[in-house]
């Protein structure tokens, strides 16, 4: 999951992992992941222009998706790292993402 996002980003910032995500951040993070995956699929199927309705790179479009959920790239990547290394958080994020995808 985090590898998918990291692979799409061209710059890997220094990640301050000292601040754990709040419950609200985890909810927004899960929703952002769902939208990032959708955007990546759109980019694969129809090009970057289809993601944002304008001519932008896939990387820039993904950053815009992340920003719409209230994250900077650094914070999103920091949470990705925290979630990647914490099995319980990873399970919680997957559950939240599934709820977001199927709407219950």
CSV table of N, CA, C and O in Angstrom, one decimal:
chain,number,residue,atom,x,y,z
A,1,UNK,N,0.8,-1.2,0.0
A,1,UNK,CA,0.0,0.0,0.0
A,1,UNK,C,0.9,1.2,0.0
A,1,UNK,O,0.8,2.1,-0.9
A,2,UNK,N,1.7,1.4,1.0
A,2,UNK,CA,2.6,2.6,1.1
A,2,UNK,C,3.6,2.6,-0.1
A,2,UNK,O,4.0,3.6,-0.6
A,3,UNK,N,4.0,1.4,-0.5
A,3,UNK,CA,5.0,1.2,-1.6
A,3,UNK,C,4.4,1.7,-2.9
A,3,UNK,O,5.1,2.3,-3.7
A,4,UNK,N,3.1,1.5,-3.1
A,4,UNK,CA,2.4,2.0,-4.2
A,4,UNK,C,2.5,3.5,-4.3
A,4,UNK,O,2.8,4.1,-5.4
A,5,UNK,N,2.3,4.2,-3.2
A,5,UNK,CA,2.3,5.7,-3.2
A,5,UNK,C,3.8,6.1,-3.3
A,5,UNK,O,4.1,7.0,-4.1
A,6,UNK,N,4.7,5.5,-2.6
A,6,UNK,CA,6.1,5.9,-2.6
A,6,UNK,C,6.7,5.8,-4.0
A,6,UNK,O,7.4,6.6,-4.5
A,7,UNK,N,6.3,4.7,-4.7
A,7,UNK,CA,6.8,4.5,-6.1
A,7,UNK,C,6.3,5.6,-7.0
A,7,UNK,O,7.0,6.0,-8.0
A,8,UNK,N,5.2,6.2,-6.8
A,8,UNK,CA,4.6,7.3,-7.6
A,8,UNK,C,5.3,8.6,-7.3
A,8,UNK,O,5.2,9.5,-8.2
A,9,UNK,N,5.9,8.8,-6.2
A,9,UNK,CA,6.5,10.0,-5.8
A,9,UNK,C,7.9,10.1,-6.3
A,9,UNK,O,8.6,9.1,-6.1
A,10,UNK,N,8.3,11.2,-6.8
A,10,UNK,CA,9.7,11.3,-7.4
A,10,UNK,C,10.7,11.7,-6.3
A,10,UNK,O,11.9,11.4,-6.4
A,11,UNK,N,10.2,12.4,-5.2
A,11,UNK,CA,11.1,12.8,-4.2
A,11,UNK,C,10.7,12.1,-2.9
A,11,UNK,O,9.6,12.1,-2.5
A,12,UNK,N,11.7,11.6,-2.2
A,12,UNK,CA,11.4,11.0,-0.9
A,12,UNK,C,11.9,11.9,0.1
A,12,UNK,O,13.1,12.0,0.3
A,13,UNK,N,11.0,12.6,0.8
A,13,UNK,CA,11.4,13.6,1.8
A,13,UNK,C,11.9,13.0,3.1
A,13,UNK,O,11.7,11.8,3.3
A,14,UNK,N,12.6,13.7,3.9
A,14,UNK,CA,13.0,13.3,5.2
A,14,UNK,C,11.7,13.2,6.0
A,14,UNK,O,10.9,14.2,6.0
A,15,UNK,N,11.4,12.1,6.6
A,15,UNK,CA,10.1,11.8,7.2
A,15,UNK,C,10.2,11.9,8.7
A,15,UNK,O,10.8,11.1,9.3
A,16,UNK,N,9.5,12.9,9.3
A,16,UNK,CA,9.5,13.0,10.8
A,16,UNK,C,8.4,12.0,11.3
A,16,UNK,O,7.3,12.4,11.4
A,17,UNK,N,8.8,10.8,11.7
A,17,UNK,CA,7.9,9.8,12.2
A,17,UNK,C,7.6,9.9,13.7
A,17,UNK,O,6.9,9.0,14.2
A,18,UNK,N,8.0,11.0,14.3
A,18,UNK,CA,7.9,11.1,15.8
A,18,UNK,C,6.5,11.4,16.2
A,18,UNK,O,6.1,11.3,17.3
A,19,UNK,N,5.6,11.9,15.3
A,19,UNK,CA,4.3,12.3,15.7
A,19,UNK,C,3.3,11.3,15.1
A,19,UNK,O,3.1,11.2,13.9
A,20,UNK,N,2.7,10.4,16.0
A,20,UNK,CA,1.8,9.4,15.5
A,20,UNK,C,0.5,10.1,14.9
A,20,UNK,O,0.1,11.2,15.4
A,21,UNK,N,-0.1,9.5,14.0
A,21,UNK,CA,-1.3,10.0,13.4
A,21,UNK,C,-2.5,10.0,14.4
A,21,UNK,O,-2.6,9.0,15.2
A,22,UNK,N,-3.3,11.0,14.4
A,22,UNK,CA,-4.5,11.0,15.2
A,22,UNK,C,-5.6,10.1,14.5
A,22,UNK,O,-5.4,9.7,13.4
A,23,UNK,N,-6.6,9.8,15.2
A,23,UNK,CA,-7.7,9.0,14.7
A,23,UNK,C,-8.3,9.7,13.4
A,23,UNK,O,-8.6,9.0,12.4
A,24,UNK,N,-8.4,11.0,13.5
A,24,UNK,CA,-9.0,11.7,12.4
A,24,UNK,C,-8.0,11.7,11.2
A,24,UNK,O,-8.5,11.6,10.0
A,25,UNK,N,-6.7,11.8,11.4
A,25,UNK,CA,-5.8,11.7,10.3
A,25,UNK,C,-5.8,10.3,9.7
A,25,UNK,O,-5.7,10.2,8.5
A,26,UNK,N,-5.9,9.3,10.5
A,26,UNK,CA,-6.0,7.9,9.9
A,26,UNK,C,-7.2,7.8,9.1
A,26,UNK,O,-7.1,7.1,8.0
A,27,UNK,N,-8.4,8.3,9.4
A,27,UNK,CA,-9.6,8.3,8.6
A,27,UNK,C,-9.3,9.0,7.3
A,27,UNK,O,-9.6,8.4,6.2
A,28,UNK,N,-8.7,10.2,7.4
A,28,UNK,CA,-8.5,10.9,6.1
A,28,UNK,C,-7.4,10.2,5.3
A,28,UNK,O,-7.5,10.2,4.1
A,29,UNK,N,-6.4,9.6,5.9
A,29,UNK,CA,-5.4,8.9,5.3
A,29,UNK,C,-5.9,7.7,4.5
A,29,UNK,O,-5.6,7.5,3.3
A,30,UNK,N,-6.8,7.0,5.1
A,30,UNK,CA,-7.5,5.8,4.4
A,30,UNK,C,-8.3,6.3,3.2
A,30,UNK,O,-8.2,5.7,2.1
A,31,UNK,N,-9.0,7.4,3.4
A,31,UNK,CA,-9.8,7.9,2.3
A,31,UNK,C,-8.9,8.4,1.1
A,31,UNK,O,-9.1,8.2,0.0
A,32,UNK,N,-7.7,9.0,1.5
A,32,UNK,CA,-6.8,9.5,0.6
A,32,UNK,C,-6.2,8.3,-0.2
A,32,UNK,O,-6.0,8.4,-1.4
A,33,UNK,N,-5.9,7.2,0.5
A,33,UNK,CA,-5.3,6.1,-0.2
A,33,UNK,C,-6.3,5.5,-1.2
A,33,UNK,O,-5.9,5.2,-2.3
A,34,UNK,N,-7.6,5.5,-0.9
A,34,UNK,CA,-8.6,5.0,-1.9
A,34,UNK,C,-8.5,5.9,-3.1
A,34,UNK,O,-8.5,5.4,-4.2
A,35,UNK,N,-8.5,7.2,-2.9
A,35,UNK,CA,-8.5,8.1,-4.0
A,35,UNK,C,-7.2,8.1,-4.8
A,35,UNK,O,-7.2,8.2,-6.0
A,36,UNK,N,-6.0,7.8,-4.1
A,36,UNK,CA,-4.8,7.7,-4.8
A,36,UNK,C,-4.8,6.5,-5.7
A,36,UNK,O,-4.3,6.5,-6.9
A,37,UNK,N,-5.3,5.4,-5.2
A,37,UNK,CA,-5.4,4.2,-6.0
A,37,UNK,C,-6.3,4.4,-7.2
A,37,UNK,O,-5.9,4.0,-8.4
A,38,UNK,N,-7.4,5.1,-7.0
A,38,UNK,CA,-8.3,5.4,-8.2
A,38,UNK,C,-7.6,6.3,-9.2
A,38,UNK,O,-7.7,6.1,-10.4
A,39,UNK,N,-6.9,7.3,-8.7
A,39,UNK,CA,-6.1,8.2,-9.6
A,39,UNK,C,-5.1,7.5,-10.3
A,39,UNK,O,-4.9,7.7,-11.5
A,40,UNK,N,-4.4,6.5,-9.7
A,40,UNK,CA,-3.3,5.8,-10.4
A,40,UNK,C,-4.0,4.9,-11.5
A,40,UNK,O,-3.4,4.8,-12.6
A,41,UNK,N,-5.1,4.3,-11.2
A,41,UNK,CA,-5.8,3.5,-12.2
A,41,UNK,C,-6.2,4.3,-13.4
A,41,UNK,O,-6.1,3.9,-14.5
A,42,UNK,N,-6.7,5.5,-13.1
A,42,UNK,CA,-7.2,6.4,-14.1
A,42,UNK,C,-6.0,6.8,-15.0
A,42,UNK,O,-6.1,6.8,-16.2
A,43,UNK,N,-4.9,7.1,-14.3
A,43,UNK,CA,-3.7,7.5,-15.1
A,43,UNK,C,-3.2,6.3,-16.0
A,43,UNK,O,-2.8,6.6,-17.1
A,44,UNK,N,-3.3,5.1,-15.5
A,44,UNK,CA,-2.9,4.0,-16.3
A,44,UNK,C,-3.8,3.7,-17.5
A,44,UNK,O,-3.4,3.3,-18.5
A,45,UNK,N,-5.1,4.0,-17.3
A,45,UNK,CA,-6.0,3.8,-18.3
A,45,UNK,C,-6.2,4.9,-19.3
A,45,UNK,O,-6.6,4.7,-20.4
A,46,UNK,N,-6.0,6.2,-18.8
A,46,UNK,CA,-6.3,7.3,-19.7
A,46,UNK,C,-5.3,8.4,-19.7
A,46,UNK,O,-5.6,9.4,-20.2
A,47,UNK,N,-4.2,8.2,-19.0
A,47,UNK,CA,-3.2,9.3,-19.0
A,47,UNK,C,-3.5,10.2,-17.8
A,47,UNK,O,-4.5,10.3,-17.2
A,48,UNK,N,-2.4,11.0,-17.6
A,48,UNK,CA,-2.5,12.0,-16.4
A,48,UNK,C,-3.5,13.0,-16.6
A,48,UNK,O,-4.1,13.5,-15.6
A,49,UNK,N,-3.8,13.4,-17.8
A,49,UNK,CA,-4.8,14.5,-18.0
A,49,UNK,C,-6.2,14.1,-17.4
A,49,UNK,O,-6.9,15.0,-17.0
A,50,UNK,N,-6.5,12.8,-17.5
A,50,UNK,CA,-7.8,12.4,-17.0
A,50,UNK,C,-7.9,12.5,-15.5
A,50,UNK,O,-9.0,12.5,-15.0
A,51,UNK,N,-6.8,12.5,-14.8
A,51,UNK,CA,-6.9,12.5,-13.3
A,51,UNK,C,-7.4,13.8,-12.8
A,51,UNK,O,-8.3,13.9,-12.1
A,52,UNK,N,-6.8,14.9,-13.3
A,52,UNK,CA,-7.2,16.2,-12.7
A,52,UNK,C,-7.9,17.1,-13.7
A,52,UNK,O,-8.2,18.2,-13.5
A,53,UNK,N,-8.2,16.5,-14.9
A,53,UNK,CA,-8.9,17.3,-15.9
A,53,UNK,C,-8.0,18.3,-16.6
A,53,UNK,O,-8.5,19.3,-17.2
A,54,UNK,N,-6.7,18.2,-16.4
A,54,UNK,CA,-5.8,19.1,-17.0
A,54,UNK,C,-4.5,18.4,-17.3
A,54,UNK,O,-4.3,17.3,-16.8
A,55,UNK,N,-3.6,19.0,-18.1
A,55,UNK,CA,-2.4,18.4,-18.4
A,55,UNK,C,-1.4,18.6,-17.3
A,55,UNK,O,-0.8,19.6,-17.1
A,56,UNK,N,-1.2,17.6,-16.4
A,56,UNK,CA,-0.3,17.5,-15.4
A,56,UNK,C,0.4,16.2,-15.3
A,56,UNK,O,-0.2,15.2,-15.8
A,57,UNK,N,1.5,16.1,-14.7
A,57,UNK,CA,2.2,14.8,-14.6
A,57,UNK,C,1.4,13.9,-13.6
A,57,UNK,O,0.7,14.4,-12.7
A,58,UNK,N,1.5,12.6,-13.7
A,58,UNK,CA,0.9,11.7,-12.7
A,58,UNK,C,1.3,12.0,-11.3
A,58,UNK,O,0.5,12.0,-10.4
A,59,UNK,N,2.6,12.3,-11.1
A,59,UNK,CA,3.1,12.6,-9.8
A,59,UNK,C,2.4,13.9,-9.2
A,59,UNK,O,1.9,13.9,-8.1
A,60,UNK,N,2.3,14.9,-10.0
A,60,UNK,CA,1.6,16.1,-9.5
A,60,UNK,C,0.2,15.9,-9.3
A,60,UNK,O,-0.4,16.4,-8.3
A,61,UNK,N,-0.5,15.1,-10.1
A,61,UNK,CA,-1.9,14.7,-9.8
A,61,UNK,C,-2.1,14.0,-8.5
A,61,UNK,O,-3.0,14.3,-7.8
A,62,UNK,N,-1.2,13.1,-8.2
A,62,UNK,CA,-1.3,12.3,-6.9
A,62,UNK,C,-1.0,13.3,-5.8
A,62,UNK,O,-1.7,13.1,-4.7
A,63,UNK,N,-0.1,14.2,-5.9
A,63,UNK,CA,0.1,15.2,-4.8
A,63,UNK,C,-1.2,16.0,-4.6
A,63,UNK,O,-1.6,16.3,-3.5
A,64,UNK,N,-1.9,16.4,-5.7
A,64,UNK,CA,-3.1,17.1,-5.6
A,64,UNK,C,-4.2,16.3,-4.8
A,64,UNK,O,-5.0,16.8,-4.0
A,65,UNK,N,-4.3,15.0,-5.1
A,65,UNK,CA,-5.2,14.1,-4.5
A,65,UNK,C,-4.9,14.1,-3.0
A,65,UNK,O,-5.8,14.3,-2.1
A,66,UNK,N,-3.7,14.0,-2.6
A,66,UNK,CA,-3.3,14.0,-1.2
A,66,UNK,C,-3.6,15.3,-0.5
A,66,UNK,O,-4.1,15.3,0.6
A,67,UNK,N,-3.4,16.4,-1.2
A,67,UNK,CA,-3.7,17.8,-0.7
A,67,UNK,C,-5.2,17.9,-0.4
A,67,UNK,O,-5.6,18.6,0.5
A,68,UNK,N,-6.0,17.4,-1.3
A,68,UNK,CA,-7.5,17.5,-1.2
A,68,UNK,C,-7.9,16.9,0.2
A,68,UNK,O,-9.0,17.2,0.7
A,69,UNK,N,-7.1,15.9,0.7
A,69,UNK,CA,-7.5,15.3,1.9
A,69,UNK,C,-6.8,16.0,3.1
A,69,UNK,O,-6.9,15.5,4.2
A,70,UNK,N,-6.2,17.1,2.9
A,70,UNK,CA,-5.6,17.9,3.9
A,70,UNK,C,-4.2,17.5,4.4
A,70,UNK,O,-3.7,17.9,5.5
A,71,UNK,N,-3.5,16.8,3.5
A,71,UNK,CA,-2.1,16.4,3.9
A,71,UNK,C,-1.1,17.1,3.0
A,71,UNK,O,-1.3,17.3,1.8
A,72,UNK,N,0.1,17.4,3.6
A,72,UNK,CA,1.3,17.7,2.8
A,72,UNK,C,1.9,16.4,2.3
A,72,UNK,O,1.6,15.3,2.9
A,73,UNK,N,2.7,16.4,1.3
A,73,UNK,CA,3.3,15.2,0.9
A,73,UNK,C,4.2,14.6,2.0
A,73,UNK,O,4.2,13.4,2.2
A,74,UNK,N,4.9,15.5,2.8
A,74,UNK,CA,5.7,15.0,3.9
A,74,UNK,C,4.9,14.3,4.9
A,74,UNK,O,5.2,13.2,5.4
A,75,UNK,N,3.7,14.9,5.3
A,75,UNK,CA,2.9,14.2,6.4
A,75,UNK,C,2.3,12.9,5.8
A,75,UNK,O,2.2,11.9,6.6
A,76,UNK,N,1.8,12.9,4.6
A,76,UNK,CA,1.2,11.7,4.0
A,76,UNK,C,2.3,10.6,4.0
A,76,UNK,O,2.0,9.5,4.4
A,77,UNK,N,3.5,10.9,3.6
A,77,UNK,CA,4.6,9.9,3.6
A,77,UNK,C,5.0,9.5,5.0
A,77,UNK,O,5.3,8.3,5.2
A,78,UNK,N,4.9,10.4,5.9
A,78,UNK,CA,5.3,10.1,7.3
A,78,UNK,C,4.2,9.1,7.8
A,78,UNK,O,4.6,8.1,8.5
A,79,UNK,N,3.0,9.3,7.6
A,79,UNK,CA,1.9,8.4,8.0
A,79,UNK,C,2.1,7.1,7.3
A,79,UNK,O,1.9,6.0,7.9
A,80,UNK,N,2.4,7.1,6.0
A,80,UNK,CA,2.6,5.9,5.3
A,80,UNK,C,3.7,5.0,5.9
A,80,UNK,O,3.6,3.8,6.1
A,81,UNK,N,4.8,5.6,6.4
A,81,UNK,CA,5.9,4.9,7.0
A,81,UNK,C,5.4,4.4,8.4
A,81,UNK,O,5.7,3.2,8.7
A,82,UNK,N,4.7,5.1,9.1
A,82,UNK,CA,4.2,4.7,10.4
A,82,UNK,C,3.3,3.5,10.2
A,82,UNK,O,3.4,2.5,10.9
A,83,UNK,N,2.4,3.6,9.3
A,83,UNK,CA,1.4,2.5,9.1
A,83,UNK,C,2.1,1.3,8.5
A,83,UNK,O,1.8,0.2,8.9
A,84,UNK,N,3.1,1.5,7.7
A,84,UNK,CA,3.8,0.3,7.1
A,84,UNK,C,4.5,-0.5,8.2
A,84,UNK,O,4.6,-1.7,8.1
A,85,UNK,N,4.9,0.2,9.3
A,85,UNK,CA,5.7,-0.5,10.3
A,85,UNK,C,4.8,-0.9,11.5
A,85,UNK,O,5.4,-1.5,12.5
A,86,UNK,N,3.5,-0.6,11.5
A,86,UNK,CA,2.7,-1.0,12.6
A,86,UNK,C,1.5,-1.8,12.1
A,86,UNK,O,0.6,-1.3,11.5
A,87,UNK,N,1.6,-3.1,12.4
A,87,UNK,CA,0.6,-4.1,11.9
A,87,UNK,C,-0.8,-3.7,12.3
A,87,UNK,O,-1.7,-3.8,11.5
A,88,UNK,N,-1.1,-3.3,13.5
A,88,UNK,CA,-2.4,-2.9,14.0
A,88,UNK,C,-3.0,-1.7,13.2
A,88,UNK,O,-4.1,-1.7,12.8
A,89,UNK,N,-2.1,-0.7,13.0
A,89,UNK,CA,-2.5,0.5,12.3
A,89,UNK,C,-2.8,0.1,10.8
A,89,UNK,O,-3.8,0.6,10.2
A,90,UNK,N,-2.0,-0.7,10.3
A,90,UNK,CA,-2.1,-1.1,8.9
A,90,UNK,C,-3.5,-1.8,8.7
A,90,UNK,O,-4.2,-1.6,7.8
A,91,UNK,N,-3.9,-2.7,9.7
A,91,UNK,CA,-5.1,-3.4,9.6
A,91,UNK,C,-6.3,-2.4,9.7
A,91,UNK,O,-7.3,-2.4,9.0
A,92,UNK,N,-6.1,-1.4,10.6
A,92,UNK,CA,-7.2,-0.4,10.8
A,92,UNK,C,-7.4,0.4,9.6
A,92,UNK,O,-8.5,0.7,9.1
A,93,UNK,N,-6.3,0.8,8.9
A,93,UNK,CA,-6.3,1.6,7.7
A,93,UNK,C,-7.0,0.8,6.6
A,93,UNK,O,-7.9,1.3,5.9
A,94,UNK,N,-6.7,-0.4,6.5
A,94,UNK,CA,-7.3,-1.3,5.5
A,94,UNK,C,-8.8,-1.4,5.7
A,94,UNK,O,-9.6,-1.3,4.7
A,95,UNK,N,-9.2,-1.5,6.9
A,95,UNK,CA,-10.6,-1.6,7.3
A,95,UNK,C,-11.3,-0.3,6.9
A,95,UNK,O,-12.4,-0.3,6.3
A,96,UNK,N,-10.7,0.8,7.3
A,96,UNK,CA,-11.3,2.1,6.9
A,96,UNK,C,-11.4,2.3,5.4
A,96,UNK,O,-12.4,2.9,4.9
A,97,UNK,N,-10.3,1.9,4.7
A,97,UNK,CA,-10.3,2.1,3.3
A,97,UNK,C,-11.4,1.2,2.6
A,97,UNK,O,-12.1,1.7,1.7
A,98,UNK,N,-11.6,0.0,3.1
A,98,UNK,CA,-12.7,-0.8,2.6
A,98,UNK,C,-14.0,-0.2,2.8
A,98,UNK,O,-14.9,-0.2,2.0
A,99,UNK,N,-14.2,0.3,4.0
A,99,UNK,CA,-15.5,1.0,4.3
A,99,UNK,C,-15.7,2.2,3.4
A,99,UNK,O,-16.8,2.4,2.9
A,100,UNK,N,-14.7,2.9,3.1
A,100,UNK,CA,-14.8,4.1,2.2
A,100,UNK,C,-15.1,3.6,0.8
A,100,UNK,O,-15.9,4.3,0.1
A,101,UNK,N,-14.5,2.6,0.4
A,101,UNK,CA,-14.7,2.1,-1.0
A,101,UNK,C,-16.1,1.5,-1.2
A,101,UNK,O,-16.7,1.7,-2.3
A,102,UNK,N,-16.7,0.8,-0.2
A,102,UNK,CA,-18.0,0.2,-0.4
A,102,UNK,C,-19.1,1.0,0.3
A,102,UNK,O,-20.3,0.7,0.1
A,103,UNK,N,-18.7,2.1,1.0
A,103,UNK,CA,-19.7,3.0,1.5
A,103,UNK,C,-20.6,2.6,2.7
A,103,UNK,O,-21.8,2.8,2.7
A,104,UNK,N,-20.0,1.8,3.6
A,104,UNK,CA,-20.8,1.5,4.8
A,104,UNK,C,-20.1,2.0,6.1
A,104,UNK,O,-19.0,2.4,6.1
